[in-house]
XYZ file of C-alpha atoms in Angstrom:
591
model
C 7.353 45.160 31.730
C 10.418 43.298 30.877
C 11.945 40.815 33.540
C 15.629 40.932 33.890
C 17.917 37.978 35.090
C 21.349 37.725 36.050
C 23.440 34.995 34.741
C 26.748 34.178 35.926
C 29.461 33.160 33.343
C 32.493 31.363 34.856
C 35.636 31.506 32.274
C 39.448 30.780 33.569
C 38.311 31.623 37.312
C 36.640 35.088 36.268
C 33.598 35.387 36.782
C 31.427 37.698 34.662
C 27.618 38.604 35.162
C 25.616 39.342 32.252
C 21.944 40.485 32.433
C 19.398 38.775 30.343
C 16.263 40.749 29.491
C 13.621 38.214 29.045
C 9.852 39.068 27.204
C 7.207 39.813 29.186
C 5.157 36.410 29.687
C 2.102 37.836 28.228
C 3.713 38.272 25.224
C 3.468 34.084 24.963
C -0.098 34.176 25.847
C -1.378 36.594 23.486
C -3.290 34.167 21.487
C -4.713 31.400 24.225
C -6.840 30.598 21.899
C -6.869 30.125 17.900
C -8.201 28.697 14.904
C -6.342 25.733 15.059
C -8.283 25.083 18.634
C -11.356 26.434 17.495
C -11.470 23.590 14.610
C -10.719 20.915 17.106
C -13.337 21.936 19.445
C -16.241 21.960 16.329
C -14.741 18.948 15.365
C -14.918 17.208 18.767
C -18.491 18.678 19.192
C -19.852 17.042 15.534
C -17.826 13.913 16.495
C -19.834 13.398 19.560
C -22.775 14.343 17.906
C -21.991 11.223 15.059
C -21.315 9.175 18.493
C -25.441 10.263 20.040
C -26.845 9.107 16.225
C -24.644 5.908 16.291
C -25.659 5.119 19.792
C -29.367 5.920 18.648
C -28.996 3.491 15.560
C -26.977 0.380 17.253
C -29.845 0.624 20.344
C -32.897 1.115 17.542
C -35.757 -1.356 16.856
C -34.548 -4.675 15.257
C -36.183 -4.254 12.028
C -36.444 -7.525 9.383
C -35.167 -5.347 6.745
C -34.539 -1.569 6.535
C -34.949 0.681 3.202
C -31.835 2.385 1.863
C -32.734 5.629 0.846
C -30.520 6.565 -2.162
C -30.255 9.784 -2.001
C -27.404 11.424 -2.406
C -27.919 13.178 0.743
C -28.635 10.580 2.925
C -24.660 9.143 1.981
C -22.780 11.100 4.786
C -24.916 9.731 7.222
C -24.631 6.233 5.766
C -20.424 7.173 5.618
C -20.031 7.701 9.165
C -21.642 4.763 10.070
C -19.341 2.569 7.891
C -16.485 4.481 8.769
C -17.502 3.941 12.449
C -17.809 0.253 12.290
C -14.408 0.289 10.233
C -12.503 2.406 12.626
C -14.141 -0.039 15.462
C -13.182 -2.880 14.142
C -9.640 -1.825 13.680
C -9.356 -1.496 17.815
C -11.054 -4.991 17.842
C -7.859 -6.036 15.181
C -5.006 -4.073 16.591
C -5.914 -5.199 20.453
C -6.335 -9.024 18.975
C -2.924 -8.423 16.822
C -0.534 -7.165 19.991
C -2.308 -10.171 22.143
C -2.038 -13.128 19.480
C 1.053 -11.593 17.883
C 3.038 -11.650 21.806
C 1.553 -15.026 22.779
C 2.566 -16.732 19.207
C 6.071 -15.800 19.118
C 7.136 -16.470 22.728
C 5.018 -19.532 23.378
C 6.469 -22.275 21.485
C 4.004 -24.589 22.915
C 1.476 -22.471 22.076
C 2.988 -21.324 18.679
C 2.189 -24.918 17.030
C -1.004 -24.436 17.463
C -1.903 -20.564 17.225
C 0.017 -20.086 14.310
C -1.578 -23.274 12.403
C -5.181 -21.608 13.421
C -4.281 -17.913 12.310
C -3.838 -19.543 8.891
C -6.806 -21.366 9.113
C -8.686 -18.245 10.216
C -7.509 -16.290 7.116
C -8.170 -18.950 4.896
C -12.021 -18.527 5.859
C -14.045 -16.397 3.831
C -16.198 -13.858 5.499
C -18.799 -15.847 4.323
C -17.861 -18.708 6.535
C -18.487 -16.538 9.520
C -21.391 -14.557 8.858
C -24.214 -17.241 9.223
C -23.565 -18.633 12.151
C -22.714 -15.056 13.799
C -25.591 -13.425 12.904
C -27.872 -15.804 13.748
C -26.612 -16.482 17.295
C -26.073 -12.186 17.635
C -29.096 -11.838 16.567
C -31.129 -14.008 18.446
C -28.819 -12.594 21.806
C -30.282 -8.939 21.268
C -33.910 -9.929 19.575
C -35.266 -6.343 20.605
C -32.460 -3.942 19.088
C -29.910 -3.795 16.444
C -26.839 -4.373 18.713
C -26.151 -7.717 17.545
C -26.478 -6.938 13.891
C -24.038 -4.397 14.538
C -21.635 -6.479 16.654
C -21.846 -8.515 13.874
C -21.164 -6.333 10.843
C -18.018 -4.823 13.300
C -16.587 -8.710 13.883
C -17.354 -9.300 10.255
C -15.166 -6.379 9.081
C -12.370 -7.722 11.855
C -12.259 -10.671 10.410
C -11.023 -8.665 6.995
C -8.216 -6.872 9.217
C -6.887 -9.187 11.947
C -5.396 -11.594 10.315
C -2.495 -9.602 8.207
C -1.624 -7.156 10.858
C -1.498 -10.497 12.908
C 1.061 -12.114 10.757
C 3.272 -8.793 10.419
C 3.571 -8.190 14.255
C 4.084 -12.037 14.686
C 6.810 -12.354 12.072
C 8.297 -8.826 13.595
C 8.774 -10.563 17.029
C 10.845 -13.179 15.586
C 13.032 -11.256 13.881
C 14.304 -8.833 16.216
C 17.898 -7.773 15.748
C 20.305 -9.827 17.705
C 22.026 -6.597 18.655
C 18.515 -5.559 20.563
C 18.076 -8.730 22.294
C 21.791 -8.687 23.362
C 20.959 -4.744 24.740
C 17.748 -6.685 26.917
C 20.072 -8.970 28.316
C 22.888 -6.445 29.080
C 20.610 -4.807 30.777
C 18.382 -6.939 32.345
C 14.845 -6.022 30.963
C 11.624 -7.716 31.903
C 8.962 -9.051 29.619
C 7.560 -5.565 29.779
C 9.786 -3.716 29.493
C 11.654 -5.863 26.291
C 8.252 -5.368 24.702
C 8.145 -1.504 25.795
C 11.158 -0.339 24.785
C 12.704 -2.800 22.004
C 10.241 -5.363 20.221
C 7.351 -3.028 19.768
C 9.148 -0.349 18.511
C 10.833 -2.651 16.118
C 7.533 -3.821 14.957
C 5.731 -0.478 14.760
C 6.626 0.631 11.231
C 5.742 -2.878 9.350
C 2.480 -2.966 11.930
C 1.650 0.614 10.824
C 1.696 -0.016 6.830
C -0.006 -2.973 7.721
C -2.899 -1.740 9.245
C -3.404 0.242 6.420
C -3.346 -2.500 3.970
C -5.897 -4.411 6.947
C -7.917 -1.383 7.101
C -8.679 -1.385 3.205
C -9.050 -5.515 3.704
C -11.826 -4.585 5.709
C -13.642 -2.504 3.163
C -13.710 -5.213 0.627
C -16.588 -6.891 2.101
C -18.665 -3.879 2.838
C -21.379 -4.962 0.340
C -21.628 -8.177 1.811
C -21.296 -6.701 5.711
C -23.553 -4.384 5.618
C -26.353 -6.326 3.447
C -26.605 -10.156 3.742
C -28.896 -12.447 2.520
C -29.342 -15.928 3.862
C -32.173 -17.687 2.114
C -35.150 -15.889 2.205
C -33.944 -13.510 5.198
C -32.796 -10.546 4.377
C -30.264 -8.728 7.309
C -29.689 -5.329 6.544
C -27.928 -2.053 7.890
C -26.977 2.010 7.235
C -24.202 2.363 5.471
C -22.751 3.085 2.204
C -21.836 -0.841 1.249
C -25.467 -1.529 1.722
C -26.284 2.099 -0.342
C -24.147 0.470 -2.537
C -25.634 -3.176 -2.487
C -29.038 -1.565 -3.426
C -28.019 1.038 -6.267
C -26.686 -2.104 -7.988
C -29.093 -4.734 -7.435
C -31.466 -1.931 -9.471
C -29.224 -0.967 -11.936
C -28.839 2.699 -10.720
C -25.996 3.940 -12.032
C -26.154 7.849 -10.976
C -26.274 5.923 -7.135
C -23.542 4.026 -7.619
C -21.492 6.804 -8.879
C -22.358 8.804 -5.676
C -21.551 5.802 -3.511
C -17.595 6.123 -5.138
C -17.627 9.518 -5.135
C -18.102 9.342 -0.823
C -16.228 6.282 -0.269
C -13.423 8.393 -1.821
C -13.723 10.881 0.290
C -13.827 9.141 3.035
C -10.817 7.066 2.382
C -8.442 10.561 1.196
C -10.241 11.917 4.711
C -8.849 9.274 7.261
C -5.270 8.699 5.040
C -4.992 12.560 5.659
C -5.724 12.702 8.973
C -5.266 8.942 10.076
C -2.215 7.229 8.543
C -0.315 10.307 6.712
C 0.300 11.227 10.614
C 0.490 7.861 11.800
C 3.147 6.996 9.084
C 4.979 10.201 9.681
C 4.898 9.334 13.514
C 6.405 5.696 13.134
C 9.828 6.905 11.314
C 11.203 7.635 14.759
C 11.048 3.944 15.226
C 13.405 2.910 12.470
C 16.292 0.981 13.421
C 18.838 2.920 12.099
C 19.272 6.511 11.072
C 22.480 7.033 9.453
C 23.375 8.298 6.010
C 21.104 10.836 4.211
C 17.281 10.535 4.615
C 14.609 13.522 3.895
C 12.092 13.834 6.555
C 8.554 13.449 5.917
C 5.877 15.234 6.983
C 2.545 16.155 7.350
C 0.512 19.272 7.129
C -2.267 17.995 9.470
C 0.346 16.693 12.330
C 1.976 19.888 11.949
C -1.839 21.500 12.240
C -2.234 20.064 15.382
C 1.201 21.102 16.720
C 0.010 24.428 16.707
C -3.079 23.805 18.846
C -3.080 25.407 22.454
C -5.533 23.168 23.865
C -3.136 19.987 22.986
C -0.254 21.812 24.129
C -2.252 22.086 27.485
C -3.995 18.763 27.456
C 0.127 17.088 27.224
C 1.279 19.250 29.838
C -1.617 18.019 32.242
C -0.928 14.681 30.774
C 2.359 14.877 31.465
C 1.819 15.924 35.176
C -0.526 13.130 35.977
C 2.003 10.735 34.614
C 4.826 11.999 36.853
C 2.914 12.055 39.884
C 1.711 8.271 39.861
C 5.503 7.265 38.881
C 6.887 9.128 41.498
C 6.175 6.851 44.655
C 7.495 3.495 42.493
C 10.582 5.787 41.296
C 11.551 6.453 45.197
C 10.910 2.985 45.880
C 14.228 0.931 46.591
C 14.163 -2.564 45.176
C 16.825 -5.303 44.388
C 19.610 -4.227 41.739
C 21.081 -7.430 41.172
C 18.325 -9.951 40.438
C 18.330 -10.727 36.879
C 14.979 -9.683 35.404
C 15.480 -10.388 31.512
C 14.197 -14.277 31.882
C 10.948 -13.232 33.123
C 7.703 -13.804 31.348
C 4.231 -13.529 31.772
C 2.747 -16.540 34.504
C 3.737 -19.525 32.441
C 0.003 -20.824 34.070
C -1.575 -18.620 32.306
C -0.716 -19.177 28.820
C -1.530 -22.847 29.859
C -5.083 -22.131 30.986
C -5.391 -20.301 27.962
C -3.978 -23.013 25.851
C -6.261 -25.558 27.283
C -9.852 -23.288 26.838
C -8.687 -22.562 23.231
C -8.275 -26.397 22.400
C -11.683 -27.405 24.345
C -13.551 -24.815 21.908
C -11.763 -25.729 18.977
C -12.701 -29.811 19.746
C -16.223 -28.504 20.757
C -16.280 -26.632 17.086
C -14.675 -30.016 15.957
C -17.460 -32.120 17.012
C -20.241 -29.944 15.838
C -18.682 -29.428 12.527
C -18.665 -33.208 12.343
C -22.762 -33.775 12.545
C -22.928 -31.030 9.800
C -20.954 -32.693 7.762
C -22.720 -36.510 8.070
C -25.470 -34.749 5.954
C -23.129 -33.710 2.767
C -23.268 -36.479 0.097
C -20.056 -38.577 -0.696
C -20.104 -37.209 -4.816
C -20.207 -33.766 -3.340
C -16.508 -34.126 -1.705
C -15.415 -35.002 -5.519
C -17.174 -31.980 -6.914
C -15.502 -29.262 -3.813
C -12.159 -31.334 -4.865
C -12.327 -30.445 -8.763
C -13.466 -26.548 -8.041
C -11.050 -26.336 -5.202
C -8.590 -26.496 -8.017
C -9.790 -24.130 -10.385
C -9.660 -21.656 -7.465
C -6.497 -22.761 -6.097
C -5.098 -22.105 -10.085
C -6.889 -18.697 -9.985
C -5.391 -17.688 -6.565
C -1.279 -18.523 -7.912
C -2.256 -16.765 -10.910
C -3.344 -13.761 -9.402
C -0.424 -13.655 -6.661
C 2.105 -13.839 -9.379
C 0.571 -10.978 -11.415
C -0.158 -8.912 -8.246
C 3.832 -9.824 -7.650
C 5.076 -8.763 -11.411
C 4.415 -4.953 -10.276
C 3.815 -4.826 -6.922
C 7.592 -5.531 -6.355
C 9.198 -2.847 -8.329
C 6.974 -0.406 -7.471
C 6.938 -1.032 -3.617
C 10.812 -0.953 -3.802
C 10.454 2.552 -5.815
C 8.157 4.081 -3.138
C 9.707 2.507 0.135
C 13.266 3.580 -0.733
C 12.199 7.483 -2.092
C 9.911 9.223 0.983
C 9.592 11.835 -1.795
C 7.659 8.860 -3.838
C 6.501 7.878 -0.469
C 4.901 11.559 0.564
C 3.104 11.482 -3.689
C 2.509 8.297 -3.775
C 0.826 7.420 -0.466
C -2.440 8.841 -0.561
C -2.680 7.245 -4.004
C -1.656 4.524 -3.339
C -3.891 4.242 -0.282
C -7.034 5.551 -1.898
C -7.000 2.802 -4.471
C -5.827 -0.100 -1.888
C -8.816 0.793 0.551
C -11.436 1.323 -2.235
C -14.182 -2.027 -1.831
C -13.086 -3.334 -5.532
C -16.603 -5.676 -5.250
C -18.315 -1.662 -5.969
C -16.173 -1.537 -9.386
C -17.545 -5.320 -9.993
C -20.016 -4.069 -12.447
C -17.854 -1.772 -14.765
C -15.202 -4.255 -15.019
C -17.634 -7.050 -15.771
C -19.129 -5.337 -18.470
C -15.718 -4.015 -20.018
C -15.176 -8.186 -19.753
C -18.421 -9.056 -21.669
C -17.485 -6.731 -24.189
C -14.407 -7.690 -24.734
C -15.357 -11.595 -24.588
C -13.639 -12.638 -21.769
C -15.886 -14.814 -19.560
C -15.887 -14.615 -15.650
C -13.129 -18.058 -15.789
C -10.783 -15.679 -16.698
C -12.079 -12.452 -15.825
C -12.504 -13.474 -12.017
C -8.657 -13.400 -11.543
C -8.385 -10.052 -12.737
C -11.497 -9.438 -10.367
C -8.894 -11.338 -7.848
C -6.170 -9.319 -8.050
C -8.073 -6.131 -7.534
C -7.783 -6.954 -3.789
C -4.652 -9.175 -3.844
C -1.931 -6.941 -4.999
C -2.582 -4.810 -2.334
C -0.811 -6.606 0.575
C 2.149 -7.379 -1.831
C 2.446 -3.665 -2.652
C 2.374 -2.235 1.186
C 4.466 -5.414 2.319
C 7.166 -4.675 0.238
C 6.908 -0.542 1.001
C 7.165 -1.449 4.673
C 10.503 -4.063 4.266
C 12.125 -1.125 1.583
C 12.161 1.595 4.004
C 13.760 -1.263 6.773
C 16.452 -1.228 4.470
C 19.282 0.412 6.399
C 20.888 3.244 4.226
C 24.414 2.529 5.131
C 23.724 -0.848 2.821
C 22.238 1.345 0.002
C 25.259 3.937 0.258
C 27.962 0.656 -0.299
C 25.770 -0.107 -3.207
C 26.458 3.355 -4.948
C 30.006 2.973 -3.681
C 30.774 -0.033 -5.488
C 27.976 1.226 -8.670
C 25.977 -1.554 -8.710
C 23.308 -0.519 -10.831
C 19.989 -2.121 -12.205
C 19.705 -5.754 -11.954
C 22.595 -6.315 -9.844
C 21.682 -3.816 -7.382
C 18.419 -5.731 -7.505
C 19.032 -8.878 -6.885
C 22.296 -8.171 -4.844
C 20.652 -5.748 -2.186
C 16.789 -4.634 -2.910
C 15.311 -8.321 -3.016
C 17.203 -10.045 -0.109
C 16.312 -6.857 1.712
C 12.562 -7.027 0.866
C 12.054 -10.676 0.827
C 10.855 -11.677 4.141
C 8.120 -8.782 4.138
C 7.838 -10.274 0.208
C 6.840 -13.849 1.487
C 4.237 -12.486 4.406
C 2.715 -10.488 1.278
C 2.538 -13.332 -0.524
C 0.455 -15.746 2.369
C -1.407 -12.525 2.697
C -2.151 -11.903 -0.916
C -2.951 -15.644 -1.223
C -5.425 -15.711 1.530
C -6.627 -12.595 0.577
C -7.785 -13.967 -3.211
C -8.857 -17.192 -1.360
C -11.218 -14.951 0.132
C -12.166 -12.770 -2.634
C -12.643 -16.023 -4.443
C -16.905 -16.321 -2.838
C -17.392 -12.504 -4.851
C -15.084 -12.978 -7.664
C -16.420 -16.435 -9.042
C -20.262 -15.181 -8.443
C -21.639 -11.864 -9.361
C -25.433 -10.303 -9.339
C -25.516 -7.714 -11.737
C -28.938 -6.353 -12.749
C -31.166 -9.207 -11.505
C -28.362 -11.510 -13.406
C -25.887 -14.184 -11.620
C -22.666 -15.178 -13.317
C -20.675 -17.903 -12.101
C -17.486 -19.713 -12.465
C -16.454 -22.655 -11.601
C -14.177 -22.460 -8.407
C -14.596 -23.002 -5.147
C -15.519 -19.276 -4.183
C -18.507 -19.740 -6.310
C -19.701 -23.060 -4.633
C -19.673 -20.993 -1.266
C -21.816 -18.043 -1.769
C -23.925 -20.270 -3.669
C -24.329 -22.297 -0.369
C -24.696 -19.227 1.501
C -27.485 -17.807 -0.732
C -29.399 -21.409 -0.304
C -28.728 -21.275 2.969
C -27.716 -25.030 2.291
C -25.378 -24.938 5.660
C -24.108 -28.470 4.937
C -22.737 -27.497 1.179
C -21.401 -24.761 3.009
C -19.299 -25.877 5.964
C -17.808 -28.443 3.747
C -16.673 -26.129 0.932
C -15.352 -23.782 3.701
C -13.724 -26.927 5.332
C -12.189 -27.751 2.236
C -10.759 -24.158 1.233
C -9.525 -24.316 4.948
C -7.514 -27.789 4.691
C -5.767 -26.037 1.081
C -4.825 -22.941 2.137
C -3.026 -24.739 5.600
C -1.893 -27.796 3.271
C -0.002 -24.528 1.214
C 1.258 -22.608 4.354
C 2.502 -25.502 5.899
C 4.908 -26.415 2.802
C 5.388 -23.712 -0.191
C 4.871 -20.692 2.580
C 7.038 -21.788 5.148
C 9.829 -22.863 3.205
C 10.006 -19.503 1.842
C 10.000 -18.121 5.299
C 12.905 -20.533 5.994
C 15.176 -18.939 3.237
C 14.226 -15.524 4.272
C 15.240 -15.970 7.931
C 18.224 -17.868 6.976
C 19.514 -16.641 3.569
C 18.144 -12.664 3.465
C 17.983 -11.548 6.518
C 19.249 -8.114 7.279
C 18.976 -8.520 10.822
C 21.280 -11.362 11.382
């Protein structure tokens, strides 16, 4: 039966009652539940199955080595476990990222030395980690596979930390002046300055971001997943290690099934990961004026429609208003300025002061490693560390040549944006080491040897961060700059250089230390390949480390990884940062 309730309309001192017939409230819960809610509850049932079989495979007998089967059938079991200790290590990165990130850019005590150290930690190749991790997790959980997990997860951090690092980092120094002047006005505290004005400012470059760190962290998966180290052979599930073993015997029916999942998994999680996630993050932009078309997607809109979530928010919702509710009735002082206050000043001190006693303690151990590498060796590092270093420029400035057009073309068009995404995100997040093989034959057809042939190997996972840099600083464009363009018809180049590249160019130069560090890195599986039983090398630095690494020759190693360290820094420290000085001074939007 319909409810009826009487309004009353005041007009001119007359008042007038008018009865509105509302629907029945059954009629809004004829369909409690639906499709939409019976999806998410299979879905949440097989996810915490996948959670049981992970749980039963991290706490599982430490094995020497384990035997891939490679089957076709056995790859979406080996998918969710690399998709697992992907999505893990992304948690690991984004919790490091908003810690480092804060503590960097409003520490200036702190910043000369954190920010010196994140460079150093990108400029190390996952191969410079992996030894020494897996030996000491390994020998802290001898009776299970924990610590070969742990290690494979910290592994594939290391491939996603550092850029979303540098984004949020870069995004905290270059908050509007406007915003910081509305913190003042209104006397926010640390918390709250974060809360409300420097994280949202930073969300949309940290979002594109930890999609390009994401597909960093796939690169490796070969190596992750299945490393040698001398004679030892440390091995787990997962399709980099399926991978690993369809091409160390030549199968090439496995190694098409191994693309044909990874794929799929990678158009799986942009679908229902980061087409949302992106879609989510354009409330956050810092202006919305002039004429924008709104992006969507289907599965966000899926979930919209779920009864449960609607449910689970309202509850949510309700808990939250019930524990604010006794500090919202709580009088405090009105008058005390809070905007000066930071986090205990002690703190980042005691901080400070462990992360400099590990760092001397790392010193001094490095130091008796290092008594053991001959003097001639130093000479020999020196002369590859240049080949490599040529490679590395090379590859940045090809990576650059289209990278920058096209990001500008996709950023500035969210109809480009909505086509181009999953695309562009399937290929970005594919492990480029899997297409090794093809591309090294097409090259020893062709007659190009792996000198050359290693930067095109290079820029396969280089380009990347140039591409999805430059996406993230063309949609900060503000569109009240790109309407005064068309009203004064600038057009082409002028419109280029005049508004596109000042706009783009700080997100340009964190691209480019990105993308550098990035081919330093790809450098140990670009300069030396196993194909078939074969080993091609090139001489380069890169090559001189996984060589190390497969002699397990740890002296040879820590010095070419010491070496590749002091170069990329040495680089940061003067090309890098200079750029970052004309961006903040000369092309900044913001100012």
């Amino acid at each position: 039966m319909a409810a009826t309730v009487p309004c009353v309309l005041r007009s001119d001192g007359v008042e007038n009652v008018l009865i509105v017939t509302s629907a029945p409230p059954t009629l809004h819960r004829t369909r409690r539940f639906g499709l939409v809610d019976l999806a998410i509850v299979v879905a949440l049932a097989g996810l915490l199955f996948g959670v049981l079989q992970l749980g039963r495979e991290w706490s599982g007998a430490s094995r020497p080595a384990i035997v891939i089967d490679l089957s076709p059938w056995a790859l979406p079991r080996y998918t969710f476990y690399s998709l697992s200790r992907g999505l893990l290590a992304y948690v690991l990165s984004l919790a490091f990222t908003l810690t480092y990130g804060y503590w960097a850019a409003k520490d200036r005590i702190a910043e000369r030395v954190l920010v010196p150290l994140l460079d150093i930690l990108q400029s190390i190749p996952v191969l410079g980690f992996m030894p020494g991790l897996i030996l000491a997790l390994v020998a802290l959980f001898p009776y299970n596979n924990i610590g070969l997990e742990l290690a494979a997860v910290i592994m594939i951090f290391t491939g996603q930390a550092w850029n979303m690092t540098f984004s949020y980092y870069h995004s905290l120094r270059s908050v509007p002046d406007d915003l910081r002047e509305v913190g003042a006005v209104y006397r926010f505290s640390w918390w709250q300055r974060l809360k409300w004005l420097e994280l949202p400012y930073a969300t949309l470059g940290l979002v594109w971001n930890s999609m390009l760190s994401m597909a960093g962290g796939w690169f490796f998966l070969m190596i992750n997943e299945a490393f040698r180290l001398g004679d030892r052979d440390f091995r787990l599930r997962g399709i980099g290690s399926y991978m690993s073993v369809a091409v160390d015997q030549g199968r090439t029916d496995a190694m098409l099934y191994a693309i044909g999942a990874m794929t799929l998994m990678i158009v799986a999680v942009d679908q229902v990961l980061w087409r949302p996630v992106v879609v989510w993050a354009q409330k956050f932009r810092v202006e919305e004026g002039g004429t924008q078309e709104k992006m969507s997607s289907w599965f966000l809109n899926w979930l919209r429609r779920s009864r449960l979530l609607a449910v689970l928010r309202r509850l949510g919702r309700r808990v939250r208003t019930r524990l604010a509710r006794p500090r919202a009735i709580r009088p405090g002082p009105t008058t005390q300025p809070v905007a000066a206050r930071q986090p205990a000043a002690w703190l980042g001190v005691i901080l400070l002061a462990v992360l400099l006693a590990a760092l001397a303690f790392g010193a001094w151990k490095l130091t008796h490693v290092l008594r053991r590498v001959p003097a001639v060796e130093w000479g020999t590092l020196g002369g590859a560390a240049a080949w490599t270093l040529g490679r590395v420029l090379l590859a940045t400035a090809l990576g650059t040549l289209w990278a920058l057009p096209a990001g500008i073309a996709i950023g500035l068009s969210p109809r480009l944006s909505r086509l181009l995404q999953p695309v562009v995100q399937i290929v970005a997040s594919f492990p480029a080491p899997m297409l090794f093989p093809i591309i090294i034959a097409g090259l020893a057809a062709a007659g190009v040897s792996l000198g050359w042939g290693s930067i095109v190997l290079m820029l396969l996972g280089t380009q990347w961060y140039i591409l999805f840099n430059v996406i993230a600083g063309a949609m900060a464009i503000p569109t009240d700059l790109q309407e005064a363009a068309r009203s004064y018809r600038l057009q082409g180049w002028r419109r280029f250089r005049a508004l596109y590249l000042p706009g783009v160019f700080p997100n340009l130069v964190t691209g480019w230390v990105t993308a550098a560090g990035g081919a330093w890195n790809a450098s140990i599986v670009a300069e030396f390949v196993t194909f078939k039983g074969r080993t091609l090398q090139a001489h380069g630095l890169g090559a001189q480390i996984s060589a190390a690494a497969a002699a397990a020759d740890f002296p040879r190693l820590a010095a070419s990884i010491l070496v590749m360290s002091a170069i990329v820094v040495a680089f940061n420290r003067t090309v890098w940062r200079q750029c970052y000085r004309v961006a903040e001074q000369r092309f900044s939007l913001n100012r």
